[in-house]
């Protein structure tokens, strides 16, 4: 008796203007595979979870988009947040929602915007993880072998004595370290990246909320658990209005003494930036990545081009740029400056 929770409330600001407030990254087909990240995530989960056992947590503004992309999902399985309060409230909401069906169920929490290359191994890892937590309890994460000193991820240090062939106890969990620390972690060889996929029993995670995020725990205990019609928009708005904004990583994973990790053996990328998108995409002989056959490139190198499919585009003599167009916005940005992209929307709003 296991449930899958897809977290789909992020804004994907670093992929602007392709990812927008009206249609954030998880609802986009940035990889050009014919379906959105969310749709891919759902189809993957649906191979081992019954549709009724899949919940999607997203902003109420994205209910229609979610229904359009996942028409199979029962309406009551879309948990709507009036506003994003990061992943801890999202997980608490899902846990309390599932607890109403079965307080002893296990749940698998997955991001909605990742690129996974080996579904068979991925699903096998998930199933092994479910069996583990159902027998032993604890908070299980999936770890990925790090390849660069990335500062946008969580780092998991493994205890040397292995718990089982696949699973180790976690010694430390450090969310988003600075560059120096990330380098130390990478070089030590003792660390894995947190893939952002979590497996636990509903009662165990609620217990951890009680210990480490008591305010959120009390809100759901008092305002959700025994309330009539707890999922009404009014009630959820009431709870979220008082909820702290914090991620599950900072709020619980860094602090809990019950964290375990399973090394994920599947291909994984969180496709968090245009840079990581470039890394995983097929490139032409000059290392350019383009999403459309209508784009003509002449003496152009190391560029990322993401434009509407019906647009004829010709680019000559450009290097190291991101060229992205969506709706009425065209963005051209040097790849070394891509950290600034998440501010561009605001800059434009204040100049027009
Ligand atoms: N429902 C809901 N509400 N979903 C949310 C919210 C929210 O307020 N905020 C984020 N999400 C969703 C995002 O859409 C994404 O699918 C997932 O939760 C993770 O959120 P991110 O904002 O993308 O987290 P991150 O990438 O900075 O960090 C997490 O993922 C890394 C791996 O990709 C952490 O778990 C890191 O430790 C991890 O390494
Ligand atoms: Mg992310």
PDB file of N, CA, C and O and ligand atoms in Angstrom, residues 7-10 26 57-58 81 84-87 90 111-114 152-154 173 175-176 194-196 198 249 268 270, ligand 1:
ATOM      1  N   UNK A   7       5.766  16.488  -6.581  1.00  0.00           N
ATOM      2  CA  UNK A   7       5.815  17.910  -6.187  1.00  0.00           C
ATOM      3  C   UNK A   7       5.935  18.744  -7.461  1.00  0.00           C
ATOM      4  O   UNK A   7       6.928  18.643  -8.183  1.00  0.00           O
ATOM      5  N   UNK A   8       4.923  19.549  -7.732  1.00  0.00           N
ATOM      6  CA  UNK A   8       4.918  20.276  -9.003  1.00  0.00           C
ATOM      7  C   UNK A   8       4.570  21.750  -8.818  1.00  0.00           C
ATOM      8  O   UNK A   8       3.853  22.337  -9.617  1.00  0.00           O
ATOM      9  N   UNK A   9       5.100  22.344  -7.750  1.00  0.00           N
ATOM     10  CA  UNK A   9       4.731  23.731  -7.484  1.00  0.00           C
ATOM     11  C   UNK A   9       5.870  24.726  -7.660  1.00  0.00           C
ATOM     12  O   UNK A   9       5.725  25.894  -7.310  1.00  0.00           O
ATOM     13  N   UNK A  10       7.008  24.272  -8.199  1.00  0.00           N
ATOM     14  CA  UNK A  10       8.152  25.172  -8.367  1.00  0.00           C
ATOM     15  C   UNK A  10       7.928  26.131  -9.526  1.00  0.00           C
ATOM     16  O   UNK A  10       7.015  25.957 -10.341  1.00  0.00           O
ATOM     17  N   UNK A  26       8.048  22.569 -15.157  1.00  0.00           N
ATOM     18  CA  UNK A  26       7.551  21.177 -15.092  1.00  0.00           C
ATOM     19  C   UNK A  26       6.413  20.916 -16.076  1.00  0.00           C
ATOM     20  O   UNK A  26       6.149  19.785 -16.440  1.00  0.00           O
ATOM     21  N   UNK A  57       0.974  17.649  -6.110  1.00  0.00           N
ATOM     22  CA  UNK A  57       0.807  18.852  -5.298  1.00  0.00           C
ATOM     23  C   UNK A  57       1.309  20.036  -6.116  1.00  0.00           C
ATOM     24  O   UNK A  57       2.475  20.050  -6.543  1.00  0.00           O
ATOM     25  N   UNK A  58       0.426  20.999  -6.351  1.00  0.00           N
ATOM     26  CA  UNK A  58       0.836  22.138  -7.181  1.00  0.00           C
ATOM     27  C   UNK A  58       0.041  23.388  -6.785  1.00  0.00           C
ATOM     28  O   UNK A  58      -0.874  23.315  -5.965  1.00  0.00           O
ATOM     29  N   UNK A  81      -2.239  24.184  -3.716  1.00  0.00           N
ATOM     30  CA  UNK A  81      -1.711  25.126  -2.737  1.00  0.00           C
ATOM     31  C   UNK A  81      -2.056  26.550  -3.183  1.00  0.00           C
ATOM     32  O   UNK A  81      -1.847  26.885  -4.351  1.00  0.00           O
ATOM     33  N   UNK A  84       3.002  28.962  -3.032  1.00  0.00           N
ATOM     34  CA  UNK A  84       4.099  28.051  -2.731  1.00  0.00           C
ATOM     35  C   UNK A  84       4.745  28.418  -1.407  1.00  0.00           C
ATOM     36  O   UNK A  84       5.034  29.584  -1.151  1.00  0.00           O
ATOM     37  N   UNK A  85       4.919  27.412  -0.549  1.00  0.00           N
ATOM     38  CA  UNK A  85       5.654  27.642   0.693  1.00  0.00           C
ATOM     39  C   UNK A  85       6.848  26.692   0.763  1.00  0.00           C
ATOM     40  O   UNK A  85       7.257  26.274   1.834  1.00  0.00           O
ATOM     41  N   UNK A  86       7.333  26.321  -0.419  1.00  0.00           N
ATOM     42  CA  UNK A  86       8.448  25.395  -0.555  1.00  0.00           C
ATOM     43  C   UNK A  86       8.035  23.959  -0.203  1.00  0.00           C
ATOM     44  O   UNK A  86       6.870  23.694   0.049  1.00  0.00           O
ATOM     45  N   UNK A  87       9.023  23.056  -0.161  1.00  0.00           N
ATOM     46  CA  UNK A  87       8.661  21.636  -0.173  1.00  0.00           C
ATOM     47  C   UNK A  87       8.235  21.045   1.170  1.00  0.00           C
ATOM     48  O   UNK A  87       7.564  20.017   1.181  1.00  0.00           O
ATOM     49  N   UNK A  90       4.482  21.282   1.436  1.00  0.00           N
ATOM     50  CA  UNK A  90       3.970  20.417   0.371  1.00  0.00           C
ATOM     51  C   UNK A  90       3.987  18.949   0.818  1.00  0.00           C
ATOM     52  O   UNK A  90       3.009  18.211   0.656  1.00  0.00           O
ATOM     53  N   UNK A 111      10.295  14.858  -7.405  1.00  0.00           N
ATOM     54  CA  UNK A 111      10.192  16.164  -8.080  1.00  0.00           C
ATOM     55  C   UNK A 111       9.517  15.967  -9.437  1.00  0.00           C
ATOM     56  O   UNK A 111       9.462  14.844  -9.952  1.00  0.00           O
ATOM     57  N   UNK A 112       9.028  17.037 -10.007  1.00  0.00           N
ATOM     58  CA  UNK A 112       8.286  16.920 -11.266  1.00  0.00           C
ATOM     59  C   UNK A 112       9.117  17.358 -12.458  1.00  0.00           C
ATOM     60  O   UNK A 112       8.623  17.419 -13.572  1.00  0.00           O
ATOM     61  N   UNK A 113      10.375  17.700 -12.224  1.00  0.00           N
ATOM     62  CA  UNK A 113      11.107  18.365 -13.306  1.00  0.00           C
ATOM     63  C   UNK A 113      12.479  17.757 -13.543  1.00  0.00           C
ATOM     64  O   UNK A 113      13.423  18.446 -13.885  1.00  0.00           O
ATOM     65  N   UNK A 114      12.587  16.447 -13.372  1.00  0.00           N
ATOM     66  CA  UNK A 114      13.889  15.806 -13.574  1.00  0.00           C
ATOM     67  C   UNK A 114      13.928  14.986 -14.847  1.00  0.00           C
ATOM     68  O   UNK A 114      12.907  14.574 -15.372  1.00  0.00           O
ATOM     69  N   UNK A 152      23.939  23.795  -6.024  1.00  0.00           N
ATOM     70  CA  UNK A 152      22.477  23.824  -5.968  1.00  0.00           C
ATOM     71  C   UNK A 152      21.847  22.547  -5.433  1.00  0.00           C
ATOM     72  O   UNK A 152      20.632  22.414  -5.439  1.00  0.00           O
ATOM     73  N   UNK A 153      22.666  21.614  -4.979  1.00  0.00           N
ATOM     74  CA  UNK A 153      22.144  20.328  -4.535  1.00  0.00           C
ATOM     75  C   UNK A 153      22.416  20.093  -3.050  1.00  0.00           C
ATOM     76  O   UNK A 153      23.230  20.782  -2.437  1.00  0.00           O
ATOM     77  N   UNK A 154      21.763  19.051  -2.523  1.00  0.00           N
ATOM     78  CA  UNK A 154      22.095  18.561  -1.199  1.00  0.00           C
ATOM     79  C   UNK A 154      23.193  17.512  -1.315  1.00  0.00           C
ATOM     80  O   UNK A 154      23.246  16.767  -2.297  1.00  0.00           O
ATOM     81  N   UNK A 173      23.944  15.403   6.148  1.00  0.00           N
ATOM     82  CA  UNK A 173      23.204  15.869   4.976  1.00  0.00           C
ATOM     83  C   UNK A 173      23.396  17.381   4.949  1.00  0.00           C
ATOM     84  O   UNK A 173      23.037  18.072   5.896  1.00  0.00           O
ATOM     85  N   UNK A 175      22.553  20.707   2.795  1.00  0.00           N
ATOM     86  CA  UNK A 175      21.800  21.288   1.685  1.00  0.00           C
ATOM     87  C   UNK A 175      22.547  22.488   1.112  1.00  0.00           C
ATOM     88  O   UNK A 175      22.973  23.376   1.857  1.00  0.00           O
ATOM     89  N   UNK A 176      22.709  22.499  -0.199  1.00  0.00           N
ATOM     90  CA  UNK A 176      23.295  23.623  -0.927  1.00  0.00           C
ATOM     91  C   UNK A 176      24.525  24.243  -0.237  1.00  0.00           C
ATOM     92  O   UNK A 176      24.473  25.383   0.250  1.00  0.00           O
ATOM     93  N   UNK A 194      21.974  14.524  -3.330  1.00  0.00           N
ATOM     94  CA  UNK A 194      20.593  14.169  -3.053  1.00  0.00           C
ATOM     95  C   UNK A 194      19.784  14.359  -4.335  1.00  0.00           C
ATOM     96  O   UNK A 194      19.713  15.463  -4.860  1.00  0.00           O
ATOM     97  N   UNK A 195      19.168  13.285  -4.801  1.00  0.00           N
ATOM     98  CA  UNK A 195      18.381  13.381  -6.040  1.00  0.00           C
ATOM     99  C   UNK A 195      17.036  14.078  -5.822  1.00  0.00           C
ATOM    100  O   UNK A 195      16.324  14.363  -6.777  1.00  0.00           O
ATOM    101  N   UNK A 196      16.676  14.323  -4.562  1.00  0.00           N
ATOM    102  CA  UNK A 196      15.398  14.988  -4.294  1.00  0.00           C
ATOM    103  C   UNK A 196      14.221  14.018  -4.331  1.00  0.00           C
ATOM    104  O   UNK A 196      13.066  14.439  -4.408  1.00  0.00           O
ATOM    105  N   UNK A 198      12.357  11.063  -2.194  1.00  0.00           N
ATOM    106  CA  UNK A 198      12.308  10.598  -0.805  1.00  0.00           C
ATOM    107  C   UNK A 198      11.300   9.472  -0.638  1.00  0.00           C
ATOM    108  O   UNK A 198      10.222   9.506  -1.239  1.00  0.00           O
ATOM    109  N   UNK A 249      14.481  19.742   2.819  1.00  0.00           N
ATOM    110  CA  UNK A 249      15.916  19.468   2.995  1.00  0.00           C
ATOM    111  C   UNK A 249      16.470  20.228   4.199  1.00  0.00           C
ATOM    112  O   UNK A 249      17.120  19.657   5.064  1.00  0.00           O
ATOM    113  N   UNK A 268      20.493  10.432 -14.222  1.00  0.00           N
ATOM    114  CA  UNK A 268      19.729  11.483 -13.559  1.00  0.00           C
ATOM    115  C   UNK A 268      20.299  12.856 -13.877  1.00  0.00           C
ATOM    116  O   UNK A 268      21.507  13.055 -13.889  1.00  0.00           O
ATOM    117  N   UNK A 270      18.914  17.037 -12.918  1.00  0.00           N
ATOM    118  CA  UNK A 270      17.775  17.819 -12.447  1.00  0.00           C
ATOM    119  C   UNK A 270      17.432  18.935 -13.434  1.00  0.00           C
ATOM    120  O   UNK A 270      16.472  19.663 -13.233  1.00  0.00           O
TER     121      UNK A 270
HETATM  122  N1  LIG B   1       3.917  21.715  -4.534  1.00  0.00           N
HETATM  123  C1  LIG B   1       5.044  22.404  -4.449  1.00  0.00           C
HETATM  124  N2  LIG B   1       5.061  23.549  -3.699  1.00  0.00           N
HETATM  125  N3  LIG B   1       6.134  21.968  -5.105  1.00  0.00           N
HETATM  126  C2  LIG B   1       7.265  22.686  -4.989  1.00  0.00           C
HETATM  127  C3  LIG B   1       7.359  23.870  -4.229  1.00  0.00           C
HETATM  128  C4  LIG B   1       6.171  24.322  -3.558  1.00  0.00           C
HETATM  129  O1  LIG B   1       6.132  25.354  -2.884  1.00  0.00           O
HETATM  130  N4  LIG B   1       8.613  24.350  -4.333  1.00  0.00           N
HETATM  131  C5  LIG B   1       9.277  23.486  -5.128  1.00  0.00           C
HETATM  132  N5  LIG B   1       8.471  22.488  -5.540  1.00  0.00           N
HETATM  133  C6  LIG B   1       8.796  21.342  -6.405  1.00  0.00           C
HETATM  134  C7  LIG B   1       9.560  21.749  -7.658  1.00  0.00           C
HETATM  135  O2  LIG B   1       8.642  21.922  -8.745  1.00  0.00           O
HETATM  136  C8  LIG B   1      10.490  20.556  -7.869  1.00  0.00           C
HETATM  137  O3  LIG B   1       9.851  19.542  -8.631  1.00  0.00           O
HETATM  138  C9  LIG B   1      10.729  20.016  -6.462  1.00  0.00           C
HETATM  139  O4  LIG B   1       9.659  20.504  -5.659  1.00  0.00           O
HETATM  140  C10 LIG B   1      12.085  20.429  -5.844  1.00  0.00           C
HETATM  141  O5  LIG B   1      12.106  21.828  -5.697  1.00  0.00           O
HETATM  142  P1  LIG B   1      13.307  22.721  -6.233  1.00  0.00           P
HETATM  143  O6  LIG B   1      13.001  24.131  -5.894  1.00  0.00           O
HETATM  144  O7  LIG B   1      13.599  22.379  -7.652  1.00  0.00           O
HETATM  145  O8  LIG B   1      14.488  22.216  -5.284  1.00  0.00           O
HETATM  146  P2  LIG B   1      16.038  22.315  -5.588  1.00  0.00           P
HETATM  147  O9  LIG B   1      16.352  21.762  -6.938  1.00  0.00           O
HETATM  148  O10 LIG B   1      16.499  23.680  -5.279  1.00  0.00           O
HETATM  149  O11 LIG B   1      16.653  21.322  -4.463  1.00  0.00           O
HETATM  150  C11 LIG B   1      16.136  20.028  -4.231  1.00  0.00           C
HETATM  151  O12 LIG B   1      16.422  19.140  -5.314  1.00  0.00           O
HETATM  152  C12 LIG B   1      17.835  18.883  -5.534  1.00  0.00           C
HETATM  153  C13 LIG B   1      17.957  17.904  -6.682  1.00  0.00           C
HETATM  154  O13 LIG B   1      17.346  18.391  -7.804  1.00  0.00           O
HETATM  155  C14 LIG B   1      16.761  19.514  -2.923  1.00  0.00           C
HETATM  156  O14 LIG B   1      16.078  18.340  -2.526  1.00  0.00           O
HETATM  157  C15 LIG B   1      18.254  19.230  -3.105  1.00  0.00           C
HETATM  158  O15 LIG B   1      18.779  18.623  -1.919  1.00  0.00           O
HETATM  159  C16 LIG B   1      18.462  18.277  -4.274  1.00  0.00           C
HETATM  160  O16 LIG B   1      19.859  18.020  -4.466  1.00  0.00           O
END
